Amino acid sequence: MAVGTLVRPSRAKSALTGIRNFSADRVTLIFIVILATIFLSAIFATWIVPGDPFKGNLRDRLKPPAWSEKGDSKFMLGTDPQGRDILSRLIMGARVSLTVGFGVVAIAGLVGTIAGLVAGFFGGRVDQVIMRILDVQFALPGMLVALTIAGVLGPNMKNLMIALSVNGWMVFARVIRGMVLSIKNRPFVEAALAVGCSRWRIVFVHIFPHTLASLSTLAVIEVARIILAEASMSFLGLGIQPPGASWGLMLGEGRMYITTAWWLVTFPGLAIAITILSLNMLALRMRSYSDPLQRRAMKF
Amino acid sequence: MHRYIIGRLLFAIVVVLAASVLVWLLTHWVGDPVKLLLPLDASRDQVEQLRSSLGLDQPLWVQFKAFAAKAVRGDFGDSLWQRRPAMTVAMERLPATIKLVGAAFLVAVILAIPLGVLASIKPGSALDRVTSILALQGVCIPDFWLGLLMMMLFSVKLGWLPTSGIGGFNYLILPALTLSLRPMGRMAQMVRSAMLDQLGEQYVTTARAKGVSELKVVLVHALKNAAISIVTIAGWELGRMLAGYTVVVEWLFTWPGIGMLVIQAIDNWDFPLLQASVILIGVTVSMVNLFVDLSYSFFDPRIRGED
């Protein structure tokens, strides 16, 4: 009896949290579906674009979106001053954004993770050197360094990725180092040492997996940040070059036409905002799944 | 206290030095100045001659020493684009940037602090939601896109404000607002969490138990203790605005500041000007950071006592 009275309210409570979790998950689900759409269209971009994203017909220039009065059903989101289909350029732009985003995070994440693991585990002079470099680079005007690199090397996608990678490794190094410092004193590390594992093996096989949950969350947040940085640099003319398609470049090109063609700047900006929002929401959710303490504190 | 100040000062110098080495290496070594100065059909002899007359055949270290010796006196050579001393050109642009960043920072602080404080008093309230949305906006929406949209609404459609350029107060509103949005969102969120941390402390409970009015508890007790985190984040945001955000906003609104100058220098392959303007921004940002570090001792007596 006593047990029953104790169980019942908690059951009701767990049902409630279940519902709450479900509704929270539904929000996550929406963002996952959006991200999947963006990913798939980036991957299959060349097959699914309705028009030519790089070459247009001047007779079709500056057509408003299909639903407005002068719109053309051939161009769903309208056309740009060169008569190119905006939707097709948006889809190709997704490919650029994701390539740069994931490419830079892969490079910067690899360098930063190794630096963080080594600094955290071996400590001493290695740690000091890495941390001092990190401190100084954090204090440097990062965006300006990236602009200078891209400007001097010549603006293109490869150099843009180099520029952004140079600026992106520090976050990974700092977070991973912090985690290693707390992990390396745990008994399992001592046990591995006792059975004769080499130090490198301990770092990469035993400690590294423990950082994966946080590392993947951080990577998703960084992808979002890099996509925004790519858009900014392309907007300034120091990233992707015409006739290439990048969301930032489209905003830069459309900027001259804001008095006549609102659709030129509206859709690319929306694409950037939605992508970054979805990535951040996903990261938030990932963090709450790996950390039950945060799961309770979270609210959607 | 003295050791703290000297330490921070040395760090600022190291940062400026690192920025100078980096920019110099990039412009001098990666980008070849000779190629810029000579016509495309120049003979090999001419190239060699110019190389030795510019001292480019010397070891890298010697070349950097020569550069640094002039740079500390503010001499970066003449701007190739403007045919005037590069540092003079860069210095001329600084006031416009300071005006823009200053205005944007003021807007961000004036709105973010009250919003964050009010949100922390009632977590979950409507105002708290507004703060969260504002913070999310700061992370997710490109500021230059918001600027473009505001330009379309306020300048093109309604005709209230000028689209671009510099002039009276009218010209400042849109760029400053655009620049303030990102830092504002993040600052409001940070103020909120710093205040929530403080309001959960025991001294707050004690103050309330003593019968101190809620207004005083929040504004005098908690806010004063949260100040150090607030100053940290505000200083950090100010640095980031100067060191990057302002470039895009200035470019968007053709605001003739130093951020726009950086892009113009790159577009004109004007390396002396690029060096001068990036290093000048580096010095400015380092000074802001130094000032923030030193202000800690004002808010936290523990730092003052250390020696």
Coordinates of C-alpha atoms in Angstrom, one line a residue:
Chain A
M1 CA 0.0 0.0 0.0
A2 CA 2.7 2.4 1.1
V3 CA 4.7 1.4 -2.0
G4 CA 1.6 2.1 -4.2
T5 CA 1.1 5.6 -2.8
L6 CA 4.7 6.2 -3.3
V7 CA 4.8 4.9 -6.9
R8 CA 1.7 6.5 -8.3
P9 CA 2.7 10.2 -8.2
S10 CA 6.2 9.4 -9.5
R11 CA 4.6 7.4 -12.4
A12 CA 2.4 10.4 -13.2
K13 CA 5.4 12.5 -13.0
S14 CA 7.5 10.3 -15.3
A15 CA 4.6 10.3 -17.8
L16 CA 4.7 14.0 -17.7
T17 CA 8.4 14.2 -18.2
G18 CA 7.9 11.7 -21.0
I19 CA 5.5 14.0 -22.7
R20 CA 7.7 16.9 -22.1
N21 CA 10.7 15.1 -23.5
F22 CA 8.7 14.1 -26.5
S23 CA 7.6 17.6 -27.3
A24 CA 11.2 18.8 -26.8
D25 CA 12.3 16.0 -29.1
R26 CA 9.8 17.1 -31.7
V27 CA 11.4 20.5 -31.8
T28 CA 14.8 18.7 -32.3
L29 CA 13.2 16.5 -35.0
I30 CA 12.2 19.6 -36.9
F31 CA 15.7 20.9 -36.9
I32 CA 17.1 17.5 -37.8
V33 CA 14.8 17.3 -40.8
I34 CA 15.8 20.8 -41.9
L35 CA 19.5 19.9 -41.6
A36 CA 19.0 16.7 -43.5
T37 CA 17.3 18.6 -46.3
I38 CA 20.1 21.1 -46.5
F39 CA 22.7 18.2 -46.4
L40 CA 21.0 16.2 -49.1
S41 CA 20.5 19.1 -51.4
A42 CA 24.2 20.0 -50.9
I43 CA 25.2 16.5 -51.8
F44 CA 22.9 16.1 -54.8
A45 CA 23.1 19.7 -55.8
T46 CA 24.2 19.1 -59.3
W47 CA 21.3 16.8 -60.0
I48 CA 18.5 18.7 -58.3
V49 CA 19.1 22.3 -59.3
P50 CA 16.2 23.5 -61.4
G51 CA 18.3 25.9 -63.5
D52 CA 21.9 26.7 -64.2
P53 CA 23.4 28.3 -61.1
F54 CA 26.4 29.8 -62.9
K55 CA 25.1 31.0 -66.2
G56 CA 21.9 32.9 -66.8
N57 CA 20.0 34.4 -69.6
L58 CA 19.9 38.2 -69.5
R59 CA 16.4 38.2 -70.8
D60 CA 15.4 36.6 -67.5
R61 CA 17.2 39.1 -65.3
L62 CA 15.7 40.3 -62.0
K63 CA 12.5 38.3 -62.1
P64 CA 10.7 38.3 -58.8
P65 CA 9.7 35.1 -57.0
A66 CA 7.1 32.9 -58.7
W67 CA 4.3 33.9 -56.4
S68 CA 4.5 37.6 -57.1
E69 CA 2.7 39.3 -60.0
K70 CA 5.5 39.5 -62.4
G71 CA 7.0 36.2 -61.3
D72 CA 7.8 33.3 -63.6
S73 CA 6.9 29.8 -62.5
K74 CA 10.3 28.6 -64.0
F75 CA 12.1 30.6 -61.3
M76 CA 10.6 29.8 -57.9
L77 CA 12.7 32.3 -55.9
G78 CA 13.3 34.7 -58.7
T79 CA 16.5 35.5 -60.6
D80 CA 19.5 37.7 -60.1
P81 CA 20.8 40.6 -62.3
Q82 CA 22.5 38.1 -64.6
G83 CA 19.3 36.1 -65.0
R84 CA 20.5 33.1 -62.9
D85 CA 18.0 31.2 -60.8
I86 CA 18.2 32.1 -57.1
L87 CA 17.0 28.7 -55.9
S88 CA 19.7 26.9 -57.9
R89 CA 22.4 29.2 -56.6
L90 CA 21.1 28.7 -53.0
I91 CA 21.4 24.9 -53.4
M92 CA 24.9 25.2 -54.8
G93 CA 25.7 27.6 -52.0
A94 CA 24.7 25.0 -49.5
R95 CA 27.4 22.8 -50.9
V96 CA 30.0 25.5 -50.5
S97 CA 28.9 26.4 -46.9
L98 CA 28.9 22.8 -45.7
T99 CA 32.2 22.0 -47.5
V100 CA 33.9 25.0 -45.9
G101 CA 32.2 24.4 -42.5
F102 CA 33.0 20.7 -42.2
G103 CA 36.4 21.0 -43.9
V104 CA 37.6 23.7 -41.6
V105 CA 36.3 22.0 -38.5
A106 CA 37.9 18.7 -39.6
I107 CA 41.3 20.4 -40.0
A108 CA 41.1 22.7 -37.0
G109 CA 39.5 20.1 -34.9
L110 CA 42.2 17.5 -35.6
V111 CA 45.1 20.0 -34.9
G112 CA 43.3 21.4 -31.8
T113 CA 42.4 18.0 -30.4
I114 CA 45.9 16.7 -30.7
A115 CA 47.4 19.9 -29.2
G116 CA 44.9 19.7 -26.4
L117 CA 45.5 16.0 -25.7
V118 CA 49.3 16.4 -25.7
A119 CA 49.2 19.6 -23.6
G120 CA 46.8 18.2 -21.1
F121 CA 48.4 14.7 -20.7
F122 CA 52.1 15.5 -20.8
G123 CA 51.9 18.9 -19.0
G124 CA 55.1 20.6 -18.2
R125 CA 57.0 22.6 -20.8
V126 CA 54.9 21.2 -23.8
D127 CA 51.8 22.4 -22.1
Q128 CA 53.2 25.8 -21.3
V129 CA 54.3 26.4 -24.8
I130 CA 51.0 25.3 -26.3
M131 CA 49.0 27.4 -23.8
R132 CA 51.1 30.5 -24.4
I133 CA 50.6 30.3 -28.2
L134 CA 47.0 29.8 -27.6
D135 CA 46.6 32.8 -25.3
V136 CA 48.4 35.1 -27.7
Q137 CA 46.4 33.8 -30.7
F138 CA 43.1 34.3 -28.7
A139 CA 44.1 37.9 -28.1
L140 CA 44.9 38.6 -31.8
P141 CA 42.2 40.1 -33.9
G142 CA 41.2 36.8 -35.5
M143 CA 38.9 38.0 -38.3
L144 CA 41.6 40.4 -39.4
V145 CA 44.2 37.7 -39.5
A146 CA 41.9 35.5 -41.6
L147 CA 41.2 38.5 -43.9
T148 CA 44.9 39.2 -44.3
I149 CA 45.7 35.5 -45.1
A150 CA 42.9 35.2 -47.6
G151 CA 43.8 38.6 -49.2
V152 CA 47.5 37.9 -49.5
L153 CA 47.2 34.3 -50.7
G154 CA 44.4 35.3 -53.1
P155 CA 40.8 34.8 -52.5
N156 CA 39.5 31.3 -53.3
M157 CA 37.9 28.4 -51.5
K158 CA 41.2 26.7 -50.5
N159 CA 42.8 29.8 -49.1
L160 CA 39.6 30.7 -47.3
M161 CA 39.7 27.3 -45.6
I162 CA 43.3 27.8 -44.7
A163 CA 42.6 31.2 -43.2
L164 CA 39.7 30.0 -41.2
S165 CA 41.5 26.8 -40.0
V166 CA 44.4 28.9 -38.7
N167 CA 41.9 30.7 -36.5
G168 CA 39.8 27.7 -35.5
W169 CA 42.1 25.2 -33.7
M170 CA 42.4 27.1 -30.4
V171 CA 38.9 26.4 -29.1
F172 CA 39.4 22.6 -29.6
A173 CA 42.7 22.7 -27.9
R174 CA 41.5 24.6 -24.8
V175 CA 38.4 22.4 -24.3
I176 CA 40.1 19.1 -24.8
R177 CA 43.0 20.1 -22.6
G178 CA 40.6 20.9 -19.8
M179 CA 38.9 17.6 -20.1
V180 CA 42.1 15.6 -20.2
L181 CA 43.3 17.3 -17.0
S182 CA 40.3 16.0 -15.2
I183 CA 40.3 12.6 -16.8
K184 CA 44.0 11.8 -16.4
N185 CA 43.8 11.4 -12.7
R186 CA 41.1 8.8 -12.8
P187 CA 41.9 5.2 -11.7
F188 CA 41.5 3.7 -15.2
V189 CA 44.4 5.7 -16.4
E190 CA 46.5 4.5 -13.5
A191 CA 45.5 1.0 -14.2
A192 CA 46.4 1.3 -17.9
L193 CA 49.8 2.6 -16.8
A194 CA 50.2 -0.2 -14.4
V195 CA 49.6 -2.9 -17.0
G196 CA 52.2 -1.3 -19.2
C197 CA 50.4 0.7 -21.8
S198 CA 52.5 3.3 -23.5
R199 CA 51.7 6.9 -22.8
W200 CA 50.7 7.6 -26.4
R201 CA 48.3 4.6 -26.3
I202 CA 46.8 5.9 -23.1
V203 CA 46.2 9.3 -24.6
F204 CA 44.7 8.2 -27.8
V205 CA 43.0 4.9 -27.0
H206 CA 42.0 5.4 -23.4
I207 CA 41.5 9.1 -22.8
F208 CA 40.5 10.4 -26.2
P209 CA 37.2 8.4 -26.4
H210 CA 36.0 10.1 -23.2
T211 CA 36.2 13.5 -24.9
L212 CA 34.2 12.4 -27.9
A213 CA 30.8 13.5 -26.6
S214 CA 31.9 17.0 -25.8
L215 CA 34.1 17.1 -28.9
S216 CA 31.2 16.3 -31.2
T217 CA 29.0 19.0 -29.6
L218 CA 31.7 21.5 -29.9
A219 CA 32.3 20.5 -33.6
V220 CA 28.7 21.2 -34.5
I221 CA 28.8 24.6 -32.8
E222 CA 32.1 25.4 -34.7
V223 CA 30.6 24.3 -38.0
A224 CA 27.9 26.9 -37.5
R225 CA 30.4 29.6 -36.6
I226 CA 32.6 28.8 -39.6
I227 CA 29.6 28.9 -42.0
L228 CA 28.9 32.4 -40.7
A229 CA 32.6 33.4 -41.1
E230 CA 32.6 32.0 -44.6
A231 CA 29.5 34.1 -45.4
S232 CA 31.1 37.2 -44.0
M233 CA 34.3 36.8 -45.9
S234 CA 32.5 36.0 -49.2
F235 CA 30.3 39.0 -48.6
L236 CA 33.5 41.1 -48.3
G237 CA 34.7 39.6 -51.6
L238 CA 37.5 37.7 -50.0
G239 CA 36.0 34.2 -50.1
I240 CA 34.2 32.4 -52.9
Q241 CA 34.6 34.4 -56.1
P242 CA 32.0 34.9 -58.9
P243 CA 30.6 33.2 -60.7
G244 CA 30.7 30.7 -57.9
A245 CA 27.7 30.4 -55.6
S246 CA 28.0 31.2 -51.9
W247 CA 25.3 32.6 -49.6
G248 CA 27.6 35.3 -48.4
L249 CA 28.6 36.2 -52.0
M250 CA 25.0 36.3 -53.1
L251 CA 24.3 38.8 -50.3
G252 CA 27.3 40.9 -51.4
E253 CA 26.0 40.8 -55.0
G254 CA 22.5 41.6 -54.1
R255 CA 23.4 44.5 -51.9
M256 CA 23.5 46.9 -54.9
Y257 CA 19.9 46.1 -55.8
I258 CA 18.1 46.5 -52.5
T259 CA 16.0 49.3 -53.9
T260 CA 14.5 47.2 -56.6
A261 CA 15.0 43.5 -55.8
W262 CA 14.3 42.5 -52.2
W263 CA 14.5 38.8 -53.0
L264 CA 18.2 38.9 -53.9
V265 CA 19.3 39.5 -50.2
T266 CA 16.3 38.0 -48.4
F267 CA 16.7 34.3 -49.3
P268 CA 20.5 33.8 -48.9
G269 CA 20.3 35.5 -45.5
L270 CA 17.4 33.3 -44.5
A271 CA 19.4 30.2 -45.6
I272 CA 22.4 31.2 -43.5
A273 CA 20.2 32.0 -40.4
I274 CA 18.2 28.7 -40.7
T275 CA 21.3 26.6 -41.1
I276 CA 23.1 28.1 -38.2
L277 CA 20.0 28.1 -36.0
S278 CA 19.4 24.4 -36.7
L279 CA 23.1 23.5 -36.0
N280 CA 23.0 25.3 -32.7
M281 CA 19.8 23.7 -31.7
L282 CA 21.2 20.3 -32.5
A283 CA 24.3 21.1 -30.4
L284 CA 22.2 22.2 -27.5
R285 CA 20.2 18.9 -27.7
M286 CA 23.4 16.8 -28.0
R287 CA 24.9 18.4 -25.0
S288 CA 21.8 17.7 -22.9
Y289 CA 21.8 14.1 -24.0
S290 CA 25.4 13.6 -23.0
D291 CA 24.9 15.4 -19.7
P292 CA 21.8 14.4 -17.7
L293 CA 22.3 17.3 -15.3
Q294 CA 21.8 19.7 -18.2
R295 CA 18.9 17.7 -19.5
R296 CA 16.9 18.7 -16.4
A297 CA 17.9 22.3 -16.5
M298 CA 17.0 22.7 -20.2
K299 CA 13.9 24.3 -21.4
F300 CA 12.5 24.5 -24.9
Chain B
M1 CA 49.2 44.5 -7.8
H2 CA 52.3 45.8 -9.5
R3 CA 53.2 42.4 -10.7
Y4 CA 49.7 41.9 -12.1
I5 CA 49.9 45.2 -14.0
I6 CA 53.4 44.5 -15.4
G7 CA 52.3 41.0 -16.4
R8 CA 49.3 42.3 -18.3
L9 CA 51.4 45.0 -19.9
L10 CA 54.0 42.5 -21.1
F11 CA 51.3 40.3 -22.5
A12 CA 49.8 43.2 -24.4
I13 CA 53.2 43.9 -25.9
V14 CA 53.7 40.2 -26.8
V15 CA 50.3 40.2 -28.6
V16 CA 51.1 43.4 -30.6
L17 CA 54.5 41.9 -31.5
A18 CA 52.9 38.6 -32.6
A19 CA 50.4 40.5 -34.7
S20 CA 53.2 42.5 -36.3
V21 CA 55.3 39.4 -37.1
L22 CA 52.3 37.6 -38.5
V23 CA 51.2 40.5 -40.7
W24 CA 54.7 41.2 -41.8
L25 CA 55.4 37.6 -42.7
L26 CA 52.2 37.3 -44.6
T27 CA 52.6 40.5 -46.6
H28 CA 56.3 40.4 -47.0
W29 CA 57.2 36.8 -47.5
V30 CA 54.0 35.1 -48.8
G31 CA 53.0 38.0 -51.0
D32 CA 56.0 39.1 -52.9
P33 CA 56.3 43.0 -52.9
V34 CA 58.6 43.0 -56.0
K35 CA 55.8 41.6 -58.1
L36 CA 53.6 44.5 -57.1
L37 CA 56.1 47.2 -57.8
L38 CA 57.4 46.1 -61.2
P39 CA 55.5 45.8 -64.5
L40 CA 54.7 42.2 -65.6
D41 CA 57.3 42.2 -68.4
A42 CA 60.2 43.3 -66.2
S43 CA 63.5 41.5 -66.9
R44 CA 65.2 39.2 -64.4
D45 CA 67.9 41.7 -63.9
Q46 CA 65.5 44.4 -63.0
V47 CA 63.8 42.1 -60.5
E48 CA 67.2 41.3 -58.9
Q49 CA 68.1 44.9 -58.8
L50 CA 64.9 45.9 -57.1
R51 CA 65.3 43.0 -54.7
S52 CA 68.7 44.1 -53.5
S53 CA 67.7 47.8 -53.4
L54 CA 64.7 46.9 -51.2
G55 CA 67.0 44.7 -49.1
L56 CA 64.9 41.6 -49.9
D57 CA 68.0 39.5 -50.5
Q58 CA 69.0 39.8 -46.9
P59 CA 68.2 37.1 -44.3
L60 CA 64.5 37.2 -43.1
W61 CA 65.6 38.1 -39.6
V62 CA 67.6 41.2 -40.8
Q63 CA 64.7 42.3 -42.9
F64 CA 62.3 42.0 -39.9
K65 CA 64.6 44.0 -37.7
A66 CA 64.7 46.8 -40.3
F67 CA 60.9 46.7 -40.5
A68 CA 60.4 46.6 -36.7
A69 CA 62.9 49.5 -36.2
K70 CA 60.7 51.7 -38.4
A71 CA 57.4 50.3 -37.2
V72 CA 57.9 51.2 -33.6
R73 CA 58.2 54.8 -34.8
G74 CA 54.9 54.4 -36.8
D75 CA 56.8 54.3 -40.1
F76 CA 55.4 51.7 -42.4
G77 CA 56.4 53.4 -45.6
D78 CA 54.1 55.1 -48.1
S79 CA 50.7 53.7 -49.0
L80 CA 51.0 52.4 -52.6
W81 CA 47.4 53.4 -53.2
Q82 CA 47.3 56.8 -51.6
R83 CA 50.9 57.8 -52.0
R84 CA 51.1 59.1 -48.4
P85 CA 52.5 57.6 -45.2
A86 CA 50.5 54.5 -44.5
M87 CA 50.2 55.1 -40.8
T88 CA 48.8 58.6 -41.4
V89 CA 46.1 57.1 -43.7
A90 CA 45.3 54.5 -41.1
M91 CA 45.1 57.0 -38.2
E92 CA 42.8 59.2 -40.2
R93 CA 40.3 56.4 -40.3
L94 CA 40.4 55.5 -36.7
P95 CA 38.1 58.2 -35.3
A96 CA 35.2 57.0 -37.6
T97 CA 35.6 53.5 -36.3
I98 CA 35.8 54.6 -32.7
K99 CA 32.6 56.6 -33.1
L100 CA 30.8 53.7 -34.7
V101 CA 32.0 51.0 -32.3
G102 CA 31.5 53.3 -29.3
A103 CA 27.9 54.1 -30.2
A104 CA 27.2 50.4 -30.9
F105 CA 28.8 49.4 -27.6
L106 CA 26.8 52.0 -25.7
V107 CA 23.6 50.8 -27.2
A108 CA 24.5 47.1 -26.5
V109 CA 25.4 47.8 -22.8
I110 CA 22.5 50.1 -22.1
L111 CA 20.0 47.5 -23.3
A112 CA 21.7 44.3 -22.3
I113 CA 22.4 45.0 -18.6
P114 CA 18.8 46.0 -17.6
L115 CA 17.4 43.2 -19.7
G116 CA 19.8 40.6 -18.2
V117 CA 19.1 41.8 -14.7
L118 CA 15.3 41.9 -15.1
A119 CA 15.4 38.4 -16.8
S120 CA 17.4 37.0 -13.8
I121 CA 14.8 38.3 -11.3
K122 CA 12.1 36.2 -12.9
P123 CA 13.5 33.3 -14.8
G124 CA 10.9 31.9 -17.2
S125 CA 9.0 35.2 -17.5
A126 CA 8.1 36.9 -20.8
L127 CA 11.1 39.2 -20.4
D128 CA 13.3 36.2 -19.9
R129 CA 12.1 34.7 -23.1
V130 CA 12.8 38.0 -24.9
T131 CA 16.4 37.8 -23.6
S132 CA 16.8 34.3 -24.8
I133 CA 15.5 35.1 -28.2
L134 CA 17.8 38.1 -28.4
A135 CA 20.7 35.9 -27.4
L136 CA 19.8 33.3 -30.0
Q137 CA 19.5 36.0 -32.7
G138 CA 23.0 37.2 -31.8
V139 CA 24.3 33.7 -32.5
C140 CA 22.3 32.7 -35.5
I141 CA 21.6 35.7 -37.7
P142 CA 24.4 37.3 -39.7
D143 CA 24.6 40.9 -38.6
F144 CA 25.2 42.2 -42.1
W145 CA 22.1 40.5 -43.3
L146 CA 20.0 42.2 -40.5
G147 CA 21.7 45.4 -41.5
L148 CA 20.6 44.9 -45.1
L149 CA 17.1 44.2 -44.1
M150 CA 17.0 47.3 -41.9
M151 CA 18.4 49.3 -44.7
M152 CA 15.6 48.0 -47.0
L153 CA 13.0 48.9 -44.4
F154 CA 14.1 52.2 -42.9
S155 CA 16.0 53.7 -45.8
V156 CA 14.4 52.3 -49.0
K157 CA 10.8 51.7 -48.0
L158 CA 10.2 54.3 -45.3
G159 CA 13.0 56.7 -46.3
W160 CA 13.7 57.7 -42.7
L161 CA 17.4 57.1 -42.7
P162 CA 20.3 57.4 -45.2
T163 CA 21.5 54.0 -46.6
S164 CA 25.2 54.6 -46.3
G165 CA 28.0 57.0 -45.8
I166 CA 29.1 59.2 -43.0
G167 CA 27.5 62.5 -41.9
G168 CA 25.3 63.6 -39.0
F169 CA 23.7 61.5 -36.3
N170 CA 21.2 60.1 -38.9
Y171 CA 24.0 58.2 -40.6
L172 CA 25.2 56.6 -37.4
I173 CA 21.9 55.0 -36.4
L174 CA 21.7 52.0 -38.7
P175 CA 25.3 51.0 -38.7
A176 CA 25.5 51.3 -34.9
L177 CA 22.3 49.3 -34.4
T178 CA 23.5 46.6 -36.7
L179 CA 26.8 46.3 -35.0
S180 CA 25.3 46.3 -31.6
L181 CA 22.8 43.4 -32.1
R182 CA 25.2 40.5 -31.8
P183 CA 27.1 41.6 -28.7
M184 CA 23.9 42.8 -27.1
G185 CA 22.3 39.3 -27.3
R186 CA 25.3 37.6 -25.9
M187 CA 25.8 40.2 -23.2
A188 CA 22.2 40.1 -22.0
Q189 CA 22.5 36.3 -21.7
M190 CA 25.8 36.6 -19.7
V191 CA 24.4 39.2 -17.4
R192 CA 21.4 37.0 -16.7
S193 CA 23.5 34.0 -15.8
A194 CA 26.0 36.0 -13.8
M195 CA 23.1 37.5 -11.8
L196 CA 21.4 34.2 -11.3
D197 CA 24.7 32.8 -9.9
Q198 CA 24.9 35.8 -7.5
L199 CA 21.2 35.7 -6.5
G200 CA 21.7 32.1 -5.4
E201 CA 24.6 33.0 -3.0
Q202 CA 24.2 32.9 0.8
Y203 CA 25.0 36.6 1.2
V204 CA 21.8 37.4 -0.8
T205 CA 19.8 35.2 1.6
T206 CA 21.4 37.0 4.5
A207 CA 20.6 40.4 3.1
R208 CA 17.0 39.4 2.5
A209 CA 16.7 38.0 6.0
K210 CA 18.0 41.2 7.4
G211 CA 15.1 43.0 5.7
V212 CA 17.1 44.7 2.9
S213 CA 14.7 45.8 0.2
E214 CA 14.6 43.6 -2.9
L215 CA 15.6 46.5 -5.1
K216 CA 18.7 47.0 -3.0
V217 CA 19.5 43.3 -2.9
V218 CA 19.5 43.1 -6.6
L219 CA 21.1 46.4 -7.6
V220 CA 23.5 46.9 -4.8
H221 CA 24.5 43.5 -3.5
A222 CA 24.1 41.1 -6.4
L223 CA 24.9 43.4 -9.3
K224 CA 28.1 44.7 -7.7
N225 CA 29.4 41.2 -7.3
A226 CA 28.3 40.2 -10.8
A227 CA 30.1 43.3 -12.1
I228 CA 33.4 41.5 -12.7
S229 CA 31.8 38.9 -15.0
I230 CA 29.9 41.6 -16.8
V231 CA 33.0 43.8 -17.3
T232 CA 34.9 40.8 -18.6
I233 CA 32.2 39.9 -21.2
A234 CA 31.7 43.5 -22.1
G235 CA 35.4 44.1 -22.7
W236 CA 35.6 40.9 -24.7
E237 CA 32.7 42.0 -26.9
L238 CA 34.2 45.4 -27.4
G239 CA 37.5 43.8 -28.5
R240 CA 35.7 41.5 -30.9
M241 CA 33.7 44.4 -32.4
L242 CA 36.9 46.3 -33.0
A243 CA 38.8 43.3 -34.2
G244 CA 36.4 42.0 -36.8
Y245 CA 32.6 42.7 -36.7
T246 CA 33.2 46.3 -37.5
V247 CA 34.9 45.4 -40.9
V248 CA 31.7 43.8 -42.3
V249 CA 29.4 46.5 -40.9
E250 CA 31.6 49.3 -42.2
W251 CA 31.8 47.6 -45.6
L252 CA 28.1 47.3 -45.7
F253 CA 27.3 50.9 -44.9
T254 CA 30.4 52.3 -46.6
W255 CA 31.4 53.8 -43.3
P256 CA 34.9 55.2 -43.9
G257 CA 36.5 53.5 -40.8
I258 CA 39.6 51.5 -40.4
G259 CA 37.8 48.2 -41.0
M260 CA 36.8 49.3 -44.5
L261 CA 40.4 50.5 -45.0
V262 CA 41.6 47.0 -44.4
I263 CA 39.5 45.7 -47.2
Q264 CA 40.4 48.6 -49.5
A265 CA 44.1 47.9 -48.8
I266 CA 43.7 44.2 -49.7
D267 CA 41.7 45.1 -52.8
N268 CA 44.5 47.5 -53.9
W269 CA 47.3 45.2 -53.0
D270 CA 48.6 48.0 -50.8
F271 CA 50.7 46.0 -48.3
P272 CA 52.2 48.9 -46.3
L273 CA 48.7 50.2 -45.7
L274 CA 47.5 46.7 -44.8
Q275 CA 50.4 46.4 -42.3
A276 CA 49.7 49.8 -40.8
S277 CA 46.0 49.3 -40.4
V278 CA 46.0 45.8 -39.0
I279 CA 48.8 46.6 -36.5
L280 CA 46.9 49.8 -35.5
I281 CA 43.8 47.7 -34.8
G282 CA 45.9 45.2 -33.0
V283 CA 47.3 47.9 -30.7
T284 CA 43.8 49.4 -30.1
V285 CA 42.4 46.0 -29.2
S286 CA 45.3 45.2 -26.9
M287 CA 44.8 48.5 -25.1
V288 CA 41.1 47.7 -24.6
N289 CA 42.0 44.3 -23.2
L290 CA 44.6 45.8 -20.9
F291 CA 42.1 48.3 -19.7
V292 CA 39.6 45.6 -18.9
D293 CA 42.3 43.5 -17.1
L294 CA 43.3 46.5 -15.0
S295 CA 39.7 47.4 -14.1
Y296 CA 39.4 44.0 -12.4
S297 CA 41.3 45.3 -9.5
F298 CA 38.7 48.1 -9.1
F299 CA 35.9 45.5 -8.8
D300 CA 37.7 42.7 -7.0
P301 CA 39.8 43.8 -4.0
R302 CA 41.4 40.4 -3.9
I303 CA 43.5 41.2 -7.0
R304 CA 44.5 44.5 -5.4
G305 CA 45.8 42.7 -2.4
E306 CA 47.9 40.2 -4.2
D307 CA 51.6 40.8 -4.7

